[in-house]
XYZ file of C-alpha atoms in Angstrom:
482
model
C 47.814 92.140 73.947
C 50.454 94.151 71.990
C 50.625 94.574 68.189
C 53.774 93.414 66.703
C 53.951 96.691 65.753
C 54.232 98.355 69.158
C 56.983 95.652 70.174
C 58.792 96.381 67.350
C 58.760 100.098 68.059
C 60.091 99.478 71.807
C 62.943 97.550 70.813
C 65.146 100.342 69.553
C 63.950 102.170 72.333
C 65.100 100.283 75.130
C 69.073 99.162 72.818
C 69.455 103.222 72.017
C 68.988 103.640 76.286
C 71.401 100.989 77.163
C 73.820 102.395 74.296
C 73.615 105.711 75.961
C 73.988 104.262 79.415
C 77.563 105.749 79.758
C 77.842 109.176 79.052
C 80.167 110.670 80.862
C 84.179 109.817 82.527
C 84.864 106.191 82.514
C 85.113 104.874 86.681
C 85.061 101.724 88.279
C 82.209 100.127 89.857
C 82.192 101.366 93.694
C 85.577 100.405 96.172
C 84.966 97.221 95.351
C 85.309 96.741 91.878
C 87.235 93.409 91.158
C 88.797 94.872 87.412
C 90.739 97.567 89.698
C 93.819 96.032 90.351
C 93.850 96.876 93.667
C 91.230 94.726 94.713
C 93.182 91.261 92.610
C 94.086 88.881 94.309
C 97.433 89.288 96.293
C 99.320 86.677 93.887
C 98.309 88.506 90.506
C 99.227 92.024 91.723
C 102.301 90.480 92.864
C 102.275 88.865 89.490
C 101.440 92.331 87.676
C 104.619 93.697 89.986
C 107.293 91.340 89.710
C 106.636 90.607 85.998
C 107.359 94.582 85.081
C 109.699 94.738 87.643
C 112.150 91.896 85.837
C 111.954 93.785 82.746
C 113.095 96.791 84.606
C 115.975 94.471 86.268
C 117.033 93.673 82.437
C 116.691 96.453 80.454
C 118.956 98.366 84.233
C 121.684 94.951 83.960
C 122.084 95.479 80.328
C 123.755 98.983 80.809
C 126.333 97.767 83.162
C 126.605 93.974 82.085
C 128.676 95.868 78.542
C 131.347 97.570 80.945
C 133.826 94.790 81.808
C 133.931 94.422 78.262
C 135.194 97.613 76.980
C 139.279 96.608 77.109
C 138.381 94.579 74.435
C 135.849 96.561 72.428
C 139.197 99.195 72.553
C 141.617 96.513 71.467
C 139.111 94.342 68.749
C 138.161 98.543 66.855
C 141.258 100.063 67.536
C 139.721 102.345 69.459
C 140.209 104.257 73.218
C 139.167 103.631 76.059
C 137.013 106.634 76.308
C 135.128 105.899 73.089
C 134.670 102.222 73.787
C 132.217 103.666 76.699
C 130.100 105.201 74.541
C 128.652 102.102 74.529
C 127.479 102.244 78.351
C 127.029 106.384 77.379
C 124.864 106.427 74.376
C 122.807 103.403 75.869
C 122.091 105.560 79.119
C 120.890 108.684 76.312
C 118.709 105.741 74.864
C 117.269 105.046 78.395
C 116.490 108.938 78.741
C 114.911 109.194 75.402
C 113.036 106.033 75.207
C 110.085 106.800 77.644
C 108.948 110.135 75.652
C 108.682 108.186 72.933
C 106.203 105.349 74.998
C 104.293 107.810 77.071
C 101.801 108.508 74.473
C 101.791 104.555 73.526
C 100.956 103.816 77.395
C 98.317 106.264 77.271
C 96.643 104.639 74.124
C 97.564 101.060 74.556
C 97.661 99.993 77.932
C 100.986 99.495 79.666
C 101.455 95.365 77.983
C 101.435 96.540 74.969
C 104.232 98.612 75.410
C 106.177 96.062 76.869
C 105.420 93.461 74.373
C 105.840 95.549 71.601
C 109.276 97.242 72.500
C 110.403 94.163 74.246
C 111.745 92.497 70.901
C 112.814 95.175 69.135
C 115.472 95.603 72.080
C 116.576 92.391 71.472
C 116.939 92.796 68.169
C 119.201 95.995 68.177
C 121.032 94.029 71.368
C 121.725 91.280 68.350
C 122.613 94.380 66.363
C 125.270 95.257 68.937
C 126.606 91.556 69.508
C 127.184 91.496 65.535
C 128.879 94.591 65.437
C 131.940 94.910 62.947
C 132.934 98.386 63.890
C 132.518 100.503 66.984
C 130.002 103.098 64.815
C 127.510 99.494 64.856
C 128.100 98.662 68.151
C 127.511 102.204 69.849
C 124.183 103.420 67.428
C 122.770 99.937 68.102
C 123.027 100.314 71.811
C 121.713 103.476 71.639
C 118.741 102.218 69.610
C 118.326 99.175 72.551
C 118.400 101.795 74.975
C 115.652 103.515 73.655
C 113.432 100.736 72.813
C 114.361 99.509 76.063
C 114.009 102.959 78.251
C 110.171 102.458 78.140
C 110.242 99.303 80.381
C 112.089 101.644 83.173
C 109.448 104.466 83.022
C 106.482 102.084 82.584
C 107.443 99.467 84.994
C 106.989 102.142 87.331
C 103.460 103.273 86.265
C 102.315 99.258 86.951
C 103.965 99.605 90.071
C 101.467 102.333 90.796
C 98.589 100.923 89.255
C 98.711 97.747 91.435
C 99.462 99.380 94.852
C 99.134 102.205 96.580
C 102.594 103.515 96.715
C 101.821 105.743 99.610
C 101.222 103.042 101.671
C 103.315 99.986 100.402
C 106.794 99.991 101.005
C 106.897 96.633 99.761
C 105.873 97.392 96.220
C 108.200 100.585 95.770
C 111.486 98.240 97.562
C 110.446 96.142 94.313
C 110.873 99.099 92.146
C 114.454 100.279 93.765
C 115.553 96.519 93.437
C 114.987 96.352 90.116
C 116.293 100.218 89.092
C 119.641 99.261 91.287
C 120.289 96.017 91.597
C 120.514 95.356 87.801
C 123.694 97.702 87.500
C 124.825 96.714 90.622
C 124.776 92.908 89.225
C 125.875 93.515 85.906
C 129.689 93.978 86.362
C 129.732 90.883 88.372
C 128.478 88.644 85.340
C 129.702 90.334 82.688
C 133.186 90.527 84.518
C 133.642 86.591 84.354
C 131.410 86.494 80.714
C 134.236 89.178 79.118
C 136.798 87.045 81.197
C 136.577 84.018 79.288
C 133.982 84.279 76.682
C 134.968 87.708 75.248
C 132.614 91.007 75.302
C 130.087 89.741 72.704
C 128.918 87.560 75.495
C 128.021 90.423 77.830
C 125.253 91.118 74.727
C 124.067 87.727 74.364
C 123.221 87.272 77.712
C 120.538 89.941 77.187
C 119.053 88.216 74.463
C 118.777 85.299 76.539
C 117.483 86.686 79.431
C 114.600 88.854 77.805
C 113.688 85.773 75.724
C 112.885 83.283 78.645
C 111.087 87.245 79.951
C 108.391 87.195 76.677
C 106.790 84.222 78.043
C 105.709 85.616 81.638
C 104.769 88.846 80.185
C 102.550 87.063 77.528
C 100.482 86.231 80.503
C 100.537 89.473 82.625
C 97.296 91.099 82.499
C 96.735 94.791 81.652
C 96.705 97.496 84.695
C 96.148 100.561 83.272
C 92.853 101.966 84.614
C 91.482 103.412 81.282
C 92.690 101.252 79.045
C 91.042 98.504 81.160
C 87.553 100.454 81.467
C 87.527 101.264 78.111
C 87.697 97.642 76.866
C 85.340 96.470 79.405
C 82.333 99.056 78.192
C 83.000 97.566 74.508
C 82.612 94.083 75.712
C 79.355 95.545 77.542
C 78.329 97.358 74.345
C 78.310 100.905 76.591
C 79.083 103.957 74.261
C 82.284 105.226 75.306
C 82.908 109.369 76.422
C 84.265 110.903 73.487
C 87.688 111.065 72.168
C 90.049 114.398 73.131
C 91.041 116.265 70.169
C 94.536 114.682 69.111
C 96.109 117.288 69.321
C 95.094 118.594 72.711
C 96.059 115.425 73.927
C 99.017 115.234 72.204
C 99.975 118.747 73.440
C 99.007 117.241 76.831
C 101.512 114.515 76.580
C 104.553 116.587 75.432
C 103.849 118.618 78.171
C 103.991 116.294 81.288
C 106.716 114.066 79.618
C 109.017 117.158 78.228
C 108.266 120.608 78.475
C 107.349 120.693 82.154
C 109.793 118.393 83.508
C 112.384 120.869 81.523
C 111.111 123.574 83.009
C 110.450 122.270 86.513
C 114.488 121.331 86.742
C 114.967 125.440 85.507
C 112.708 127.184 87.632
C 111.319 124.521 90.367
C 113.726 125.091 93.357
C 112.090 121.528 94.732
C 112.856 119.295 91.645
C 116.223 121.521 91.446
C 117.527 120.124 94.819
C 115.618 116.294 94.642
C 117.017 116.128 91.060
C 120.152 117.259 91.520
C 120.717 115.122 94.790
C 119.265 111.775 93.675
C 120.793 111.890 90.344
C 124.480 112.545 91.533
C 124.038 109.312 93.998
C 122.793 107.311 90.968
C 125.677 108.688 88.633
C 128.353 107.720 91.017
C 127.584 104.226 90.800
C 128.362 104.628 87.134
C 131.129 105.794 87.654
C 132.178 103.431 89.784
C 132.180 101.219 86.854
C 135.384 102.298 85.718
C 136.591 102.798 88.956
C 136.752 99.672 90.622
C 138.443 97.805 87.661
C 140.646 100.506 87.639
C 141.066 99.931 91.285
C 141.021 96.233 91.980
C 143.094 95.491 88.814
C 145.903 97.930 88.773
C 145.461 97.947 92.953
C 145.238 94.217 93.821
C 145.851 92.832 90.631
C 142.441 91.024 90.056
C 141.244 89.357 87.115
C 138.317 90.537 85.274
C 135.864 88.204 86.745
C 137.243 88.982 90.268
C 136.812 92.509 89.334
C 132.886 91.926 88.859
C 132.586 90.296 92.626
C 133.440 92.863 94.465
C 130.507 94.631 93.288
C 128.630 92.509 95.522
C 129.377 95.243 98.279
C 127.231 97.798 96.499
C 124.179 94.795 96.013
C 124.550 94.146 99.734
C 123.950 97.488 100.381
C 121.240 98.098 98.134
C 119.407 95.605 99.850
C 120.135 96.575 102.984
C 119.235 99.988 102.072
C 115.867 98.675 101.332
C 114.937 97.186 104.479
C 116.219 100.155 106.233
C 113.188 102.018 104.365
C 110.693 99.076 104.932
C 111.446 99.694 108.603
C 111.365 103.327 108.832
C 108.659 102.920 107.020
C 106.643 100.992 109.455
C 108.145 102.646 112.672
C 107.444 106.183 110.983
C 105.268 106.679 107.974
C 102.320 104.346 109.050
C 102.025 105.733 112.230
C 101.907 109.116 110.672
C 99.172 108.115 108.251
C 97.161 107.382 111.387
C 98.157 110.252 113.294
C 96.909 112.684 110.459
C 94.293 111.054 109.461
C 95.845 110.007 105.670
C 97.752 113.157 105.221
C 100.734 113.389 106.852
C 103.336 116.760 106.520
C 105.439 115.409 103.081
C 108.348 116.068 105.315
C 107.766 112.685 107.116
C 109.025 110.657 103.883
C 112.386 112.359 104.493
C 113.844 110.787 106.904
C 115.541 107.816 104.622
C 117.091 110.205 103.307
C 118.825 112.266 106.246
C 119.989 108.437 106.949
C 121.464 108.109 103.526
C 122.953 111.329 103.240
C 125.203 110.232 106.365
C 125.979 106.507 104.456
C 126.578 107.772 101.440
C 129.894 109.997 102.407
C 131.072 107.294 104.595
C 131.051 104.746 101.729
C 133.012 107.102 99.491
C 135.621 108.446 101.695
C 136.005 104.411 103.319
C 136.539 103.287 99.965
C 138.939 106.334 99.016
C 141.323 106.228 101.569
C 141.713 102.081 101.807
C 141.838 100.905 98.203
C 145.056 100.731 98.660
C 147.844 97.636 98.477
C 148.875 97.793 101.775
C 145.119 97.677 102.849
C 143.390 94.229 102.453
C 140.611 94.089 99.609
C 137.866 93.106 101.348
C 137.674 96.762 102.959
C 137.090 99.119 99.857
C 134.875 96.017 98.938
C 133.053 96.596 101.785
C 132.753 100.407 101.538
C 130.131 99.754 99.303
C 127.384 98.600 101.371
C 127.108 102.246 103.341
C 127.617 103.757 99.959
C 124.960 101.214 98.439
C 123.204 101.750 101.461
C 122.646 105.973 101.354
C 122.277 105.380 97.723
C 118.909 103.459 97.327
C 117.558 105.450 100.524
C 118.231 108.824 98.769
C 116.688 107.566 95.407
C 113.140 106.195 97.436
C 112.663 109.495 99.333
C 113.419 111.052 96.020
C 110.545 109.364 94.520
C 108.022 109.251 97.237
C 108.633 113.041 98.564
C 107.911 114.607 94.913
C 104.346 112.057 94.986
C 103.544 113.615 98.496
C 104.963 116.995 97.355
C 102.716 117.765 93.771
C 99.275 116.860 92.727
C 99.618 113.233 90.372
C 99.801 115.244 86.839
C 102.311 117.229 88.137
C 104.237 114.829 89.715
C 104.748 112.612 86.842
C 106.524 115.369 85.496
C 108.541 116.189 88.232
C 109.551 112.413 88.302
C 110.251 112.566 84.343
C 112.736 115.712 85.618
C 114.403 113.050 87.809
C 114.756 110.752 85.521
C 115.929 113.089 82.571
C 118.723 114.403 85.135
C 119.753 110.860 86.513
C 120.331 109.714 82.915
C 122.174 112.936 81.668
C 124.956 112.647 84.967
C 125.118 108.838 84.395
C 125.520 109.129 80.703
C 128.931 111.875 81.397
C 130.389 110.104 84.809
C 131.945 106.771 83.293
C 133.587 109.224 80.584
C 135.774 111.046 82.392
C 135.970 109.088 85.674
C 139.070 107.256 84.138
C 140.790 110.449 83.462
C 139.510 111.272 86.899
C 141.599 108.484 88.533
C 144.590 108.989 86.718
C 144.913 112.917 86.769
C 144.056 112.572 90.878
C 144.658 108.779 91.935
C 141.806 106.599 93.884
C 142.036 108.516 97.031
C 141.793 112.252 95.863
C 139.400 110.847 92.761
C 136.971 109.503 95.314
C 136.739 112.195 97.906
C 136.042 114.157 95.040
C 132.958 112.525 95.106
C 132.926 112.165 99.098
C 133.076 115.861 99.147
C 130.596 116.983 96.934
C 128.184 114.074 98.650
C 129.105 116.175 101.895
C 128.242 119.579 100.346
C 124.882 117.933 98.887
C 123.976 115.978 102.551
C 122.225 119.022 103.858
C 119.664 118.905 101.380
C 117.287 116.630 103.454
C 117.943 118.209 106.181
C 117.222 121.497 105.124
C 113.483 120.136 103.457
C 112.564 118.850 106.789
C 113.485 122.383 108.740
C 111.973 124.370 105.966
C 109.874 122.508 104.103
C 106.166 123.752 104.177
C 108.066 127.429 102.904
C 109.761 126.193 100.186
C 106.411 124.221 99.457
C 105.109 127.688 99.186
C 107.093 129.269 96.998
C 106.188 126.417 94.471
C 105.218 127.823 90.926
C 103.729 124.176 90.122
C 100.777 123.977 92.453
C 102.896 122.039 95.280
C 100.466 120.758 97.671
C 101.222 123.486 101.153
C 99.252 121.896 104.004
């Protein structure tokens, strides 16, 4: 029989091995694991999806939802035209800016956090906005809600990623083009008939009412972000966690994939030069098409603001259909291909949405040019954007998915913050001078402007696909070759 002694001694023995039990990178458990969220259940990681994705939808319907709006913002501050859309503008710089502000947040605090936390301070500068007295109010406090609401965009995405395996879910990343597009595709339409006989102040309140019934489902999302999750779950277990990075290596680590190298990747990375420049010109049209169409459908056909809003719906029909168009390429082509290469296909196989947009795309702009006309029925510029909606969303998901097959993950997180940084720079100039645009040029020349250039940018798929692995080559950012 033991002495108490020699019990006592084995005690701190045993607790000081169990502390040191992890020692080195936090992983889960095996394939299995049930706290990586690719093994929940198919209702929570649809859950964990749709939940960020709404957000997303909100934060993407504000910056269009202000637009029909701005006649009065000019008239109620004396102000023009032009400088009543800073408010769209300076929002769109907030939207840029936001997300290097939350990637280090993210890294520390787990993706909820970051919603829940930035979540009501949009509202609150959204309030700001609604209150405004002066246009110097109304356009720093939609700046300020674009930032604090730019983080949902960015993050929404990494969820996206932690719940599925992009690669191989076209479901999941339709989700994430639905909720980047469709909210500026849907926000003229409400806020046409809000500004119509409300005033603009309602195209701001419906925000606040829309993310406040959104707190209450993300209260109850769970977390996704791999190390935030294994982290808490060895302090529930008592485990002793790997040591912290030096702050400012990680720091320095941060600035780097969220700034410096996406800056330098849109200077010197012929890749992200093309895929930027490409994806964000399609995305900036549609911004500009915000001043467009009223200044089409009201001067044109006479429509009322609310009217004005509906026939946005073209665009939102062809966002959708543009979606469905990659869901079935992507099962006719990119599964296959998985099987055919055993997991690794050539990246070139994800670009075949896009040599189908880069036909749609032209076709919308030059069918809506050359028929918004009065002598022309409405319905046909109306429908000119569903092929224009169409090549859009299909150019924007092979955008995405080409750079993830393209670049190892650090590097492509980068490379997708260079997308994003362009998209927002284009969309914040194009409603500025798109008015100008139409008067100096009228609707037809105005639009083939943009028909052309969509032309001169088409072969930019194309040319990937022929010469892709060489270009791959020539990468200075570790591009994956074979």
């Amino acid at each position: 029989m033991k002495s108490p002694s020699e019990h006592s001694g084995s005690l701190p023995s045993s607790r000081h091995e169990e502390r040191q039990k992890v020692i080195g990178p936090l992983d889960w458990e095996g394939p299995d694991d049930p706290a990586n969220p690719w093994n929940w259940p198919a209702s929570k990681r649809w859950y964990g999806t749709i939940v960020p994705g709404s957000l997303c939808f909100l934060v993407t319907f504000a910056s269009s939802v202000y637009v029909p709006g701005v006649y009065q913002v000019a008239a109620k501050f004396h102000v023009s035209i032009t400088v009543a859309l800073l408010g769209i503008s300076m929002y769109v710089v907030g939207l840029g800016l936001g997300p290097m502000f939350s990637a280090p947040l993210s890294e520390v605090f787990g993706r909820k956090m970051v919603y829940f936390v930035n979540l009501p301070i949009f509202l609150l500068f959204t309030v700001g906005a609604g209150l405004a007295q002066n246009i110097q109010t109304l356009v720093i406090c939609r700046m300020f809600s674009g930032i604090f609401g730019g983080p949902a965009v960015a993050v929404s995405a990494g969820s996206f990623v932690d719940v599925w395996d992009l690669k191989s879910s076209g479901s999941a990343v339709s989700v994430q083009a639905i909720a980047s597009f469709m909210g500026p595709a849907l926000g003229p339409i409400v806020g046409g008939y809000l500004a119509e006989y409300e005033g603009w102040r309602w195209t701001l309140w419906i925000i606040i009412i829309l993310g406040g019934a959104l707190l209450v489902p993300l209260y109850f999302m769970e977390e996704s972000y791999k190390p935030v999750i294994l982290r808490r779950r060895a302090l529930a277990r008592g485990e002793e966690l790997p040591p912290k990075p030096d702050p400012k290596t990680a720091l320095k680590l941060i600035f780097t994939i969220t700034l410096a190298r996406p800056i330098m990747m849109l200077l010197k990375e012929p890749i992200v030069q093309a895929v930027a420049l490409y994806s964000a010109f399609a995305f900036a049209v549609l911004f500009g098409f915000f001043e467009a169409y009223p200044v089409t459908f009201q001067k044109e056909y006479g429509f009322a603001l609310g009217e004005t809003g509906l026939c946005f719906l073209g665009i939102a029909g062809g966002l959708i259909i543009g979606c469905i168009i990659y869901l079935i390429q992507d099962r006719l082509v990119y599964i296959p291909a998985l099987k055919k290469y055993n997991g690794s296909p050539p990246a070139e196989i994800r670009l075949v949405s896009a040599m189908i947009g880069s036909f749609l795309m032209p076709i919308g702009l030059f069918w809506f040019a050359w028929t918004a006309r009065k002598d022309v029925h409405w319905i046909s510029p109306v429908l000119a954007g569903v092929p224009f909606g169409c090549g859009l969303v299909l150019i924007f998901l092979t955008a995405i998915m080409y750079i993830l097959e393209v670049y190892p993950p650090l590097v492509a997180a980068s490379a997708i913050a260079a997308l994003g940084l362009l998209r927002y720079i284009f969309a914040m100039a194009f409603p500025l001078f798109t008015v100008r645009l139409y008067n100096n040029l009228g609707i037809a020349w105005g639009t083939s402007l943009f028909g052309f250039i969509a032309l001169a940018m088409a072969p930019i798929p194309w040319a990937f696909q022929r010469w892709g692995p060489q270009i791959r080559a020539m990468s200075r950012y570790n591009a994956i070759v074979e």
